[in-house]
Amino acid sequence: MANYGIQLVNKHDLSIASEQDVNYVLRSSGLIKNSHFSRGSSSEPFSFCYMDLAAFNCPLVFFRPVNSDSRICAYPSQTADSMGHGAVIWRHMRVMKWWNKHIADIEYFIYDIWTPPERSAFGIQMFNSGGGIIFDSGWNFLMLTSVKWLDPGYPNHAHHNSGANWTPVGHMGHGQLALSLPNPRGWVEPGGLTVGWFLQECFHLQGNDAFISLVPRGMYFWGAPKRGWTNNMRTQLMAADVSAMPRNYHPVKIWH
């Protein structure tokens, strides 16, 4: 909280903006299509694509998978393996779906701490001591509607490796919602004598109710792992109202 200067607070007496407290603002929006994903198979059931986040500072990515067939997992990633000295590390987000599901187009919204180029013709603007703008009431701010904490061990994913079962985690608010699960946890499912499957938590919406399930990420070739969590920590599912957000706003590169 700033010790001097102007500060905006909401009805709950929480800081909205000050020189030290800057909001997340929309930096990109667009669509992820089924054609963006790699093709999987029953023996290698992995289907994924990448979103280019190289230009972002500290992005929060929200998605609108509006039915169970479109459930996805998304997590930050980078390409650094087998790269020569001085090579660029590509920062991106990996998005995974079930290989045998044809997904409907999924909207995404990427929020970041940045200074948008747009300026409002009226409203409130704030500037720092150097004269740089830090707030414009016309910017597209992140509007969270709900945060659901998922405690260690919940949901119990045992025998959910087929993806046919999912756990309802509750109503996420009102409006046109998008979800973000920034730290999806991993789950190991044994498969045979020496092979096991590594799955990660995914999510989807039905109406404005959220559901958590699993999607395959990879396999083990050596050793039969025990069924259970790989990182049984507390994590969170966030929902944001994107009703007023512009679509196709500086979309990012997507590839597989």
PDB file of C-alpha atoms in Angstrom:
ATOM      1  CA  MET A   1       0.000   0.000   0.000  1.00  0.00           C
ATOM      2  CA  ALA A   2       1.335   3.430  -0.921  1.00  0.00           C
ATOM      3  CA  ASN A   3       2.364   5.842   1.857  1.00  0.00           C
ATOM      4  CA  TYR A   4       1.540   8.856  -0.299  1.00  0.00           C
ATOM      5  CA  GLY A   5      -0.319   9.875  -3.448  1.00  0.00           C
ATOM      6  CA  ILE A   6      -3.698   8.735  -4.714  1.00  0.00           C
ATOM      7  CA  GLN A   7      -5.132   5.319  -3.992  1.00  0.00           C
ATOM      8  CA  LEU A   8      -8.342   3.686  -5.196  1.00  0.00           C
ATOM      9  CA  VAL A   9     -10.241   1.345  -2.870  1.00  0.00           C
ATOM     10  CA  ASN A  10     -13.425  -0.664  -3.350  1.00  0.00           C
ATOM     11  CA  LYS A  11     -16.429  -1.026  -1.038  1.00  0.00           C
ATOM     12  CA  HIS A  12     -14.569  -3.682   0.962  1.00  0.00           C
ATOM     13  CA  ASP A  13     -11.756  -1.191   1.700  1.00  0.00           C
ATOM     14  CA  LEU A  14      -9.377  -3.195  -0.485  1.00  0.00           C
ATOM     15  CA  SER A  15      -6.852  -1.402  -2.655  1.00  0.00           C
ATOM     16  CA  ILE A  16      -7.711  -1.371  -6.356  1.00  0.00           C
ATOM     17  CA  ALA A  17      -4.793   0.689  -7.571  1.00  0.00           C
ATOM     18  CA  SER A  18      -1.845   2.666  -6.223  1.00  0.00           C
ATOM     19  CA  GLU A  19       1.701   3.269  -7.428  1.00  0.00           C
ATOM     20  CA  GLN A  20       2.813   0.000  -5.793  1.00  0.00           C
ATOM     21  CA  ASP A  21      -0.372  -2.004  -6.388  1.00  0.00           C
ATOM     22  CA  VAL A  22      -1.062  -2.510 -10.101  1.00  0.00           C
ATOM     23  CA  ASN A  23      -3.946  -4.547 -11.489  1.00  0.00           C
ATOM     24  CA  TYR A  24      -3.920  -7.410 -13.938  1.00  0.00           C
ATOM     25  CA  VAL A  25      -5.212  -6.192 -17.309  1.00  0.00           C
ATOM     26  CA  LEU A  26      -6.179  -8.166 -20.413  1.00  0.00           C
ATOM     27  CA  ARG A  27      -3.260  -8.490 -22.814  1.00  0.00           C
ATOM     28  CA  SER A  28      -4.500 -11.138 -25.243  1.00  0.00           C
ATOM     29  CA  SER A  29      -7.613 -13.104 -26.158  1.00  0.00           C
ATOM     30  CA  GLY A  30      -8.437 -15.558 -28.902  1.00  0.00           C
ATOM     31  CA  LEU A  31      -9.501 -19.104 -29.729  1.00  0.00           C
ATOM     32  CA  ILE A  32      -7.893 -22.513 -29.395  1.00  0.00           C
ATOM     33  CA  LYS A  33      -9.240 -24.853 -32.060  1.00  0.00           C
ATOM     34  CA  ASN A  34      -9.210 -28.622 -32.293  1.00  0.00           C
ATOM     35  CA  SER A  35      -6.833 -28.349 -35.273  1.00  0.00           C
ATOM     36  CA  HIS A  36      -4.221 -26.674 -33.044  1.00  0.00           C
ATOM     37  CA  PHE A  37      -3.667 -29.913 -31.104  1.00  0.00           C
ATOM     38  CA  SER A  38      -1.344 -32.763 -31.982  1.00  0.00           C
ATOM     39  CA  ARG A  39      -2.895 -36.100 -32.817  1.00  0.00           C
ATOM     40  CA  GLY A  40      -2.745 -38.890 -30.278  1.00  0.00           C
ATOM     41  CA  SER A  41      -3.622 -42.582 -30.366  1.00  0.00           C
ATOM     42  CA  SER A  42      -4.760 -45.319 -28.010  1.00  0.00           C
ATOM     43  CA  SER A  43      -1.128 -46.351 -27.457  1.00  0.00           C
ATOM     44  CA  GLU A  44       0.086 -42.745 -27.075  1.00  0.00           C
ATOM     45  CA  PRO A  45      -2.982 -40.876 -25.801  1.00  0.00           C
ATOM     46  CA  PHE A  46      -1.433 -37.426 -25.680  1.00  0.00           C
ATOM     47  CA  SER A  47      -2.830 -34.423 -27.504  1.00  0.00           C
ATOM     48  CA  PHE A  48      -1.399 -30.988 -26.850  1.00  0.00           C
ATOM     49  CA  CYS A  49      -0.598 -27.542 -28.228  1.00  0.00           C
ATOM     50  CA  TYR A  50       1.548 -24.605 -27.125  1.00  0.00           C
ATOM     51  CA  MET A  51       0.724 -20.932 -26.545  1.00  0.00           C
ATOM     52  CA  ASP A  52       3.531 -18.410 -27.010  1.00  0.00           C
ATOM     53  CA  LEU A  53       3.985 -16.383 -23.800  1.00  0.00           C
ATOM     54  CA  ALA A  54       7.452 -14.994 -24.543  1.00  0.00           C
ATOM     55  CA  ALA A  55       6.313 -11.357 -24.549  1.00  0.00           C
ATOM     56  CA  PHE A  56       4.476 -11.519 -21.217  1.00  0.00           C
ATOM     57  CA  ASN A  57       5.658 -10.483 -17.767  1.00  0.00           C
ATOM     58  CA  CYS A  58       3.650 -12.666 -15.334  1.00  0.00           C
ATOM     59  CA  PRO A  59       0.597 -13.924 -17.223  1.00  0.00           C
ATOM     60  CA  LEU A  60      -2.575 -15.468 -15.810  1.00  0.00           C
ATOM     61  CA  VAL A  61      -4.387 -17.494 -18.472  1.00  0.00           C
ATOM     62  CA  PHE A  62      -8.120 -18.222 -18.304  1.00  0.00           C
ATOM     63  CA  PHE A  63     -10.074 -20.592 -20.576  1.00  0.00           C
ATOM     64  CA  ARG A  64     -13.736 -21.270 -21.406  1.00  0.00           C
ATOM     65  CA  PRO A  65     -14.108 -25.046 -21.944  1.00  0.00           C
ATOM     66  CA  VAL A  66     -17.907 -25.108 -21.869  1.00  0.00           C
ATOM     67  CA  ASN A  67     -18.552 -28.868 -21.999  1.00  0.00           C
ATOM     68  CA  SER A  68     -16.965 -32.088 -20.756  1.00  0.00           C
ATOM     69  CA  ASP A  69     -15.495 -33.059 -24.146  1.00  0.00           C
ATOM     70  CA  SER A  70     -13.508 -29.812 -24.135  1.00  0.00           C
ATOM     71  CA  ARG A  71     -11.895 -30.317 -20.723  1.00  0.00           C
ATOM     72  CA  ILE A  72      -8.281 -29.219 -20.759  1.00  0.00           C
ATOM     73  CA  CYS A  73      -5.177 -28.927 -18.620  1.00  0.00           C
ATOM     74  CA  ALA A  74      -2.833 -25.966 -19.002  1.00  0.00           C
ATOM     75  CA  TYR A  75       0.495 -25.309 -17.295  1.00  0.00           C
ATOM     76  CA  PRO A  76       3.549 -23.083 -17.870  1.00  0.00           C
ATOM     77  CA  SER A  77       6.385 -24.690 -19.778  1.00  0.00           C
ATOM     78  CA  GLN A  78       9.607 -23.815 -21.539  1.00  0.00           C
ATOM     79  CA  THR A  79      11.762 -25.333 -24.240  1.00  0.00           C
ATOM     80  CA  ALA A  80      15.264 -25.682 -22.854  1.00  0.00           C
ATOM     81  CA  ASP A  81      16.263 -29.315 -23.379  1.00  0.00           C
ATOM     82  CA  SER A  82      19.047 -30.114 -25.856  1.00  0.00           C
ATOM     83  CA  MET A  83      19.635 -26.458 -26.691  1.00  0.00           C
ATOM     84  CA  GLY A  84      23.026 -25.085 -27.586  1.00  0.00           C
ATOM     85  CA  HIS A  85      24.915 -22.402 -25.694  1.00  0.00           C
ATOM     86  CA  GLY A  86      23.289 -18.996 -26.106  1.00  0.00           C
ATOM     87  CA  ALA A  87      20.059 -20.367 -27.555  1.00  0.00           C
ATOM     88  CA  VAL A  88      16.806 -18.647 -26.660  1.00  0.00           C
ATOM     89  CA  ILE A  89      14.542 -20.350 -24.103  1.00  0.00           C
ATOM     90  CA  TRP A  90      10.996 -20.212 -25.417  1.00  0.00           C
ATOM     91  CA  ARG A  91       8.436 -19.504 -22.714  1.00  0.00           C
ATOM     92  CA  HIS A  92       5.048 -20.969 -23.476  1.00  0.00           C
ATOM     93  CA  MET A  93       1.992 -22.649 -21.991  1.00  0.00           C
ATOM     94  CA  ARG A  94       1.238 -26.262 -22.773  1.00  0.00           C
ATOM     95  CA  VAL A  95      -2.451 -27.088 -23.196  1.00  0.00           C
ATOM     96  CA  MET A  96      -3.603 -30.723 -23.215  1.00  0.00           C
ATOM     97  CA  LYS A  97      -6.886 -32.412 -24.118  1.00  0.00           C
ATOM     98  CA  TRP A  98      -8.093 -35.994 -24.516  1.00  0.00           C
ATOM     99  CA  TRP A  99      -6.731 -37.358 -27.779  1.00  0.00           C
ATOM    100  CA  ASN A 100     -10.034 -38.972 -28.791  1.00  0.00           C
ATOM    101  CA  LYS A 101     -12.209 -35.908 -28.173  1.00  0.00           C
ATOM    102  CA  HIS A 102     -13.009 -33.300 -30.820  1.00  0.00           C
ATOM    103  CA  ILE A 103     -13.221 -30.087 -28.838  1.00  0.00           C
ATOM    104  CA  ALA A 104     -15.340 -27.071 -29.637  1.00  0.00           C
ATOM    105  CA  ASP A 105     -13.427 -23.799 -29.979  1.00  0.00           C
ATOM    106  CA  ILE A 106     -12.133 -22.704 -26.564  1.00  0.00           C
ATOM    107  CA  GLU A 107     -11.820 -19.010 -25.802  1.00  0.00           C
ATOM    108  CA  TYR A 108      -8.744 -17.896 -23.870  1.00  0.00           C
ATOM    109  CA  PHE A 109      -8.000 -14.655 -22.026  1.00  0.00           C
ATOM    110  CA  ILE A 110      -4.476 -13.760 -20.908  1.00  0.00           C
ATOM    111  CA  TYR A 111      -4.085 -11.110 -18.204  1.00  0.00           C
ATOM    112  CA  ASP A 112      -0.758  -9.515 -17.369  1.00  0.00           C
ATOM    113  CA  ILE A 113       0.837  -6.690 -15.420  1.00  0.00           C
ATOM    114  CA  TRP A 114       1.501  -4.276 -18.259  1.00  0.00           C
ATOM    115  CA  THR A 115       0.538  -0.864 -19.636  1.00  0.00           C
ATOM    116  CA  PRO A 116      -2.072  -1.178 -22.393  1.00  0.00           C
ATOM    117  CA  PRO A 117      -1.818   1.256 -25.314  1.00  0.00           C
ATOM    118  CA  GLU A 118      -5.471   2.339 -25.047  1.00  0.00           C
ATOM    119  CA  ARG A 119      -6.420   5.617 -23.330  1.00  0.00           C
ATOM    120  CA  SER A 120      -9.956   6.512 -22.272  1.00  0.00           C
ATOM    121  CA  ALA A 121     -11.645   9.707 -23.406  1.00  0.00           C
ATOM    122  CA  PHE A 122     -13.143  10.078 -19.918  1.00  0.00           C
ATOM    123  CA  GLY A 123     -12.944   8.454 -16.486  1.00  0.00           C
ATOM    124  CA  ILE A 124     -10.051   8.138 -14.032  1.00  0.00           C
ATOM    125  CA  GLN A 125      -6.365   7.950 -14.863  1.00  0.00           C
ATOM    126  CA  MET A 126      -3.428   7.604 -12.455  1.00  0.00           C
ATOM    127  CA  PHE A 127       0.244   8.397 -13.051  1.00  0.00           C
ATOM    128  CA  ASN A 128       3.386   7.552 -11.092  1.00  0.00           C
ATOM    129  CA  SER A 129       6.047  10.014  -9.962  1.00  0.00           C
ATOM    130  CA  GLY A 130       7.797   9.678 -13.305  1.00  0.00           C
ATOM    131  CA  GLY A 131       4.708  10.669 -15.260  1.00  0.00           C
ATOM    132  CA  GLY A 132       3.938   7.164 -16.519  1.00  0.00           C
ATOM    133  CA  ILE A 133       0.349   6.027 -16.565  1.00  0.00           C
ATOM    134  CA  ILE A 134      -0.422   3.177 -14.155  1.00  0.00           C
ATOM    135  CA  PHE A 135      -4.236   3.111 -14.221  1.00  0.00           C
ATOM    136  CA  ASP A 136      -6.994   3.914 -16.690  1.00  0.00           C
ATOM    137  CA  SER A 137     -10.576   3.129 -15.710  1.00  0.00           C
ATOM    138  CA  GLY A 138     -11.306   2.096 -19.298  1.00  0.00           C
ATOM    139  CA  TRP A 139      -8.785  -0.778 -19.330  1.00  0.00           C
ATOM    140  CA  ASN A 140     -10.010  -4.394 -19.337  1.00  0.00           C
ATOM    141  CA  PHE A 141      -9.243  -5.437 -15.783  1.00  0.00           C
ATOM    142  CA  LEU A 142      -9.311  -8.986 -14.426  1.00  0.00           C
ATOM    143  CA  MET A 143     -12.676  -9.466 -12.703  1.00  0.00           C
ATOM    144  CA  LEU A 144     -12.471 -12.496 -10.424  1.00  0.00           C
ATOM    145  CA  THR A 145     -15.783 -14.003  -9.358  1.00  0.00           C
ATOM    146  CA  SER A 146     -14.584 -16.955  -7.282  1.00  0.00           C
ATOM    147  CA  VAL A 147     -11.544 -18.835  -5.992  1.00  0.00           C
ATOM    148  CA  LYS A 148     -11.958 -22.482  -4.979  1.00  0.00           C
ATOM    149  CA  TRP A 149      -9.194 -24.030  -2.893  1.00  0.00           C
ATOM    150  CA  LEU A 150      -8.574 -27.722  -3.568  1.00  0.00           C
ATOM    151  CA  ASP A 151      -7.060 -29.291  -0.451  1.00  0.00           C
ATOM    152  CA  PRO A 152      -4.484 -32.113  -0.574  1.00  0.00           C
ATOM    153  CA  GLY A 153      -6.169 -35.373  -1.505  1.00  0.00           C
ATOM    154  CA  TYR A 154      -9.235 -33.696  -3.011  1.00  0.00           C
ATOM    155  CA  PRO A 155     -10.611 -34.711  -5.410  1.00  0.00           C
ATOM    156  CA  ASN A 156      -9.680 -38.397  -5.114  1.00  0.00           C
ATOM    157  CA  HIS A 157      -8.723 -39.389  -8.674  1.00  0.00           C
ATOM    158  CA  ALA A 158      -8.359 -43.134  -8.052  1.00  0.00           C
ATOM    159  CA  HIS A 159      -9.728 -45.109 -11.026  1.00  0.00           C
ATOM    160  CA  HIS A 160     -10.384 -41.887 -12.944  1.00  0.00           C
ATOM    161  CA  ASN A 161      -7.616 -42.529 -15.470  1.00  0.00           C
ATOM    162  CA  SER A 162     -10.148 -43.066 -18.276  1.00  0.00           C
ATOM    163  CA  GLY A 163     -11.327 -39.493 -17.870  1.00  0.00           C
ATOM    164  CA  ALA A 164     -14.932 -40.662 -17.732  1.00  0.00           C
ATOM    165  CA  ASN A 165     -15.414 -39.408 -14.176  1.00  0.00           C
ATOM    166  CA  TRP A 166     -15.152 -35.848 -12.944  1.00  0.00           C
ATOM    167  CA  THR A 167     -15.738 -34.126  -9.627  1.00  0.00           C
ATOM    168  CA  PRO A 168     -18.011 -31.095  -9.229  1.00  0.00           C
ATOM    169  CA  VAL A 169     -16.264 -28.404  -7.181  1.00  0.00           C
ATOM    170  CA  GLY A 170     -19.098 -25.905  -7.056  1.00  0.00           C
ATOM    171  CA  HIS A 171     -20.692 -22.837  -8.566  1.00  0.00           C
ATOM    172  CA  MET A 172     -18.091 -20.278  -9.661  1.00  0.00           C
ATOM    173  CA  GLY A 173     -20.192 -17.113  -9.837  1.00  0.00           C
ATOM    174  CA  HIS A 174     -22.308 -15.181 -12.294  1.00  0.00           C
ATOM    175  CA  GLY A 175     -21.613 -13.821 -15.751  1.00  0.00           C
ATOM    176  CA  GLN A 176     -19.753 -15.374 -18.660  1.00  0.00           C
ATOM    177  CA  LEU A 177     -17.024 -17.284 -16.863  1.00  0.00           C
ATOM    178  CA  ALA A 178     -13.543 -18.469 -17.746  1.00  0.00           C
ATOM    179  CA  LEU A 179     -11.395 -20.697 -15.516  1.00  0.00           C
ATOM    180  CA  SER A 180      -7.745 -20.880 -14.555  1.00  0.00           C
ATOM    181  CA  LEU A 181      -6.012 -23.761 -12.739  1.00  0.00           C
ATOM    182  CA  PRO A 182      -2.439 -22.412 -12.702  1.00  0.00           C
ATOM    183  CA  ASN A 183      -0.927 -25.320 -10.717  1.00  0.00           C
ATOM    184  CA  PRO A 184      -2.590 -28.575 -11.830  1.00  0.00           C
ATOM    185  CA  ARG A 185      -1.486 -31.554  -9.768  1.00  0.00           C
ATOM    186  CA  GLY A 186      -0.227 -34.839 -11.168  1.00  0.00           C
ATOM    187  CA  TRP A 187      -1.620 -38.337 -10.750  1.00  0.00           C
ATOM    188  CA  VAL A 188       0.089 -41.677 -11.456  1.00  0.00           C
ATOM    189  CA  GLU A 189      -1.917 -44.670 -12.657  1.00  0.00           C
ATOM    190  CA  PRO A 190      -0.128 -48.040 -13.040  1.00  0.00           C
ATOM    191  CA  GLY A 191      -0.605 -49.802 -16.351  1.00  0.00           C
ATOM    192  CA  GLY A 192       0.914 -53.248 -16.746  1.00  0.00           C
ATOM    193  CA  LEU A 193       4.128 -54.627 -15.263  1.00  0.00           C
ATOM    194  CA  THR A 194       6.540 -51.840 -16.130  1.00  0.00           C
ATOM    195  CA  VAL A 195       4.446 -49.080 -17.679  1.00  0.00           C
ATOM    196  CA  GLY A 196       2.439 -46.448 -15.900  1.00  0.00           C
ATOM    197  CA  TRP A 197       0.543 -43.346 -16.954  1.00  0.00           C
ATOM    198  CA  PHE A 198       1.132 -39.803 -15.783  1.00  0.00           C
ATOM    199  CA  LEU A 199      -2.001 -37.669 -15.818  1.00  0.00           C
ATOM    200  CA  GLN A 200      -2.710 -34.102 -14.746  1.00  0.00           C
ATOM    201  CA  GLU A 201      -5.785 -32.333 -13.481  1.00  0.00           C
ATOM    202  CA  CYS A 202      -8.011 -30.680 -16.058  1.00  0.00           C
ATOM    203  CA  PHE A 203     -11.195 -28.650 -15.823  1.00  0.00           C
ATOM    204  CA  HIS A 204     -14.363 -27.695 -17.639  1.00  0.00           C
ATOM    205  CA  LEU A 205     -17.602 -25.775 -17.140  1.00  0.00           C
ATOM    206  CA  GLN A 206     -21.205 -26.853 -17.296  1.00  0.00           C
ATOM    207  CA  GLY A 207     -23.134 -23.642 -17.056  1.00  0.00           C
ATOM    208  CA  ASN A 208     -21.233 -21.807 -14.329  1.00  0.00           C
ATOM    209  CA  ASP A 209     -20.432 -24.956 -12.342  1.00  0.00           C
ATOM    210  CA  ALA A 210     -16.818 -26.185 -12.440  1.00  0.00           C
ATOM    211  CA  PHE A 211     -15.573 -29.774 -12.668  1.00  0.00           C
ATOM    212  CA  ILE A 212     -12.119 -31.299 -12.123  1.00  0.00           C
ATOM    213  CA  SER A 213     -10.884 -34.509 -13.769  1.00  0.00           C
ATOM    214  CA  LEU A 214      -7.739 -35.915 -15.414  1.00  0.00           C
ATOM    215  CA  VAL A 215      -6.057 -35.855 -18.818  1.00  0.00           C
ATOM    216  CA  PRO A 216      -2.980 -37.913 -19.902  1.00  0.00           C
ATOM    217  CA  ARG A 217       0.373 -36.142 -20.049  1.00  0.00           C
ATOM    218  CA  GLY A 218       2.918 -38.957 -20.476  1.00  0.00           C
ATOM    219  CA  MET A 219       3.952 -42.506 -19.646  1.00  0.00           C
ATOM    220  CA  TYR A 220       6.587 -44.330 -17.615  1.00  0.00           C
ATOM    221  CA  PHE A 221       8.777 -46.806 -19.483  1.00  0.00           C
ATOM    222  CA  TRP A 222      10.785 -48.137 -16.538  1.00  0.00           C
ATOM    223  CA  GLY A 223       9.425 -49.217 -13.197  1.00  0.00           C
ATOM    224  CA  ALA A 224       5.812 -49.607 -12.150  1.00  0.00           C
ATOM    225  CA  PRO A 225       4.863 -46.485 -10.163  1.00  0.00           C
ATOM    226  CA  LYS A 226       2.385 -46.666  -7.337  1.00  0.00           C
ATOM    227  CA  ARG A 227      -1.061 -45.199  -7.849  1.00  0.00           C
ATOM    228  CA  GLY A 228      -1.429 -41.734  -6.342  1.00  0.00           C
ATOM    229  CA  TRP A 229      -0.400 -38.105  -6.375  1.00  0.00           C
ATOM    230  CA  THR A 230       2.901 -36.783  -7.674  1.00  0.00           C
ATOM    231  CA  ASN A 231       2.474 -33.399  -5.954  1.00  0.00           C
ATOM    232  CA  ASN A 232      -0.311 -33.637  -3.398  1.00  0.00           C
ATOM    233  CA  MET A 233      -0.417 -29.957  -2.486  1.00  0.00           C
ATOM    234  CA  ARG A 234      -3.130 -27.370  -1.959  1.00  0.00           C
ATOM    235  CA  THR A 235      -4.027 -25.628  -5.199  1.00  0.00           C
ATOM    236  CA  GLN A 236      -6.669 -23.238  -6.475  1.00  0.00           C
ATOM    237  CA  LEU A 237      -9.208 -22.903  -9.253  1.00  0.00           C
ATOM    238  CA  MET A 238     -10.071 -19.328 -10.224  1.00  0.00           C
ATOM    239  CA  ALA A 239     -13.010 -17.960 -12.203  1.00  0.00           C
ATOM    240  CA  ALA A 240     -13.246 -14.615 -13.973  1.00  0.00           C
ATOM    241  CA  ASP A 241     -16.174 -12.862 -15.610  1.00  0.00           C
ATOM    242  CA  VAL A 242     -15.183 -12.204 -19.231  1.00  0.00           C
ATOM    243  CA  SER A 243     -18.540 -10.841 -20.396  1.00  0.00           C
ATOM    244  CA  ALA A 244     -17.104  -7.417 -21.177  1.00  0.00           C
ATOM    245  CA  MET A 245     -13.752  -8.583 -22.524  1.00  0.00           C
ATOM    246  CA  PRO A 246     -12.877  -7.947 -26.192  1.00  0.00           C
ATOM    247  CA  ARG A 247     -12.458 -11.043 -28.341  1.00  0.00           C
ATOM    248  CA  ASN A 248      -9.545 -11.699 -30.710  1.00  0.00           C
ATOM    249  CA  TYR A 249      -7.468  -9.068 -28.895  1.00  0.00           C
ATOM    250  CA  HIS A 250      -3.788  -9.409 -29.858  1.00  0.00           C
ATOM    251  CA  PRO A 251      -4.036 -13.238 -30.102  1.00  0.00           C
ATOM    252  CA  VAL A 252      -0.889 -15.253 -29.433  1.00  0.00           C
ATOM    253  CA  LYS A 253       0.799 -17.812 -31.655  1.00  0.00           C
ATOM    254  CA  ILE A 254      -0.454 -21.391 -31.113  1.00  0.00           C
ATOM    255  CA  TRP A 255       1.264 -24.500 -32.463  1.00  0.00           C
ATOM    256  CA  HIS A 256       1.989 -28.149 -31.721  1.00  0.00           C
TER     257      HIS A 256
END
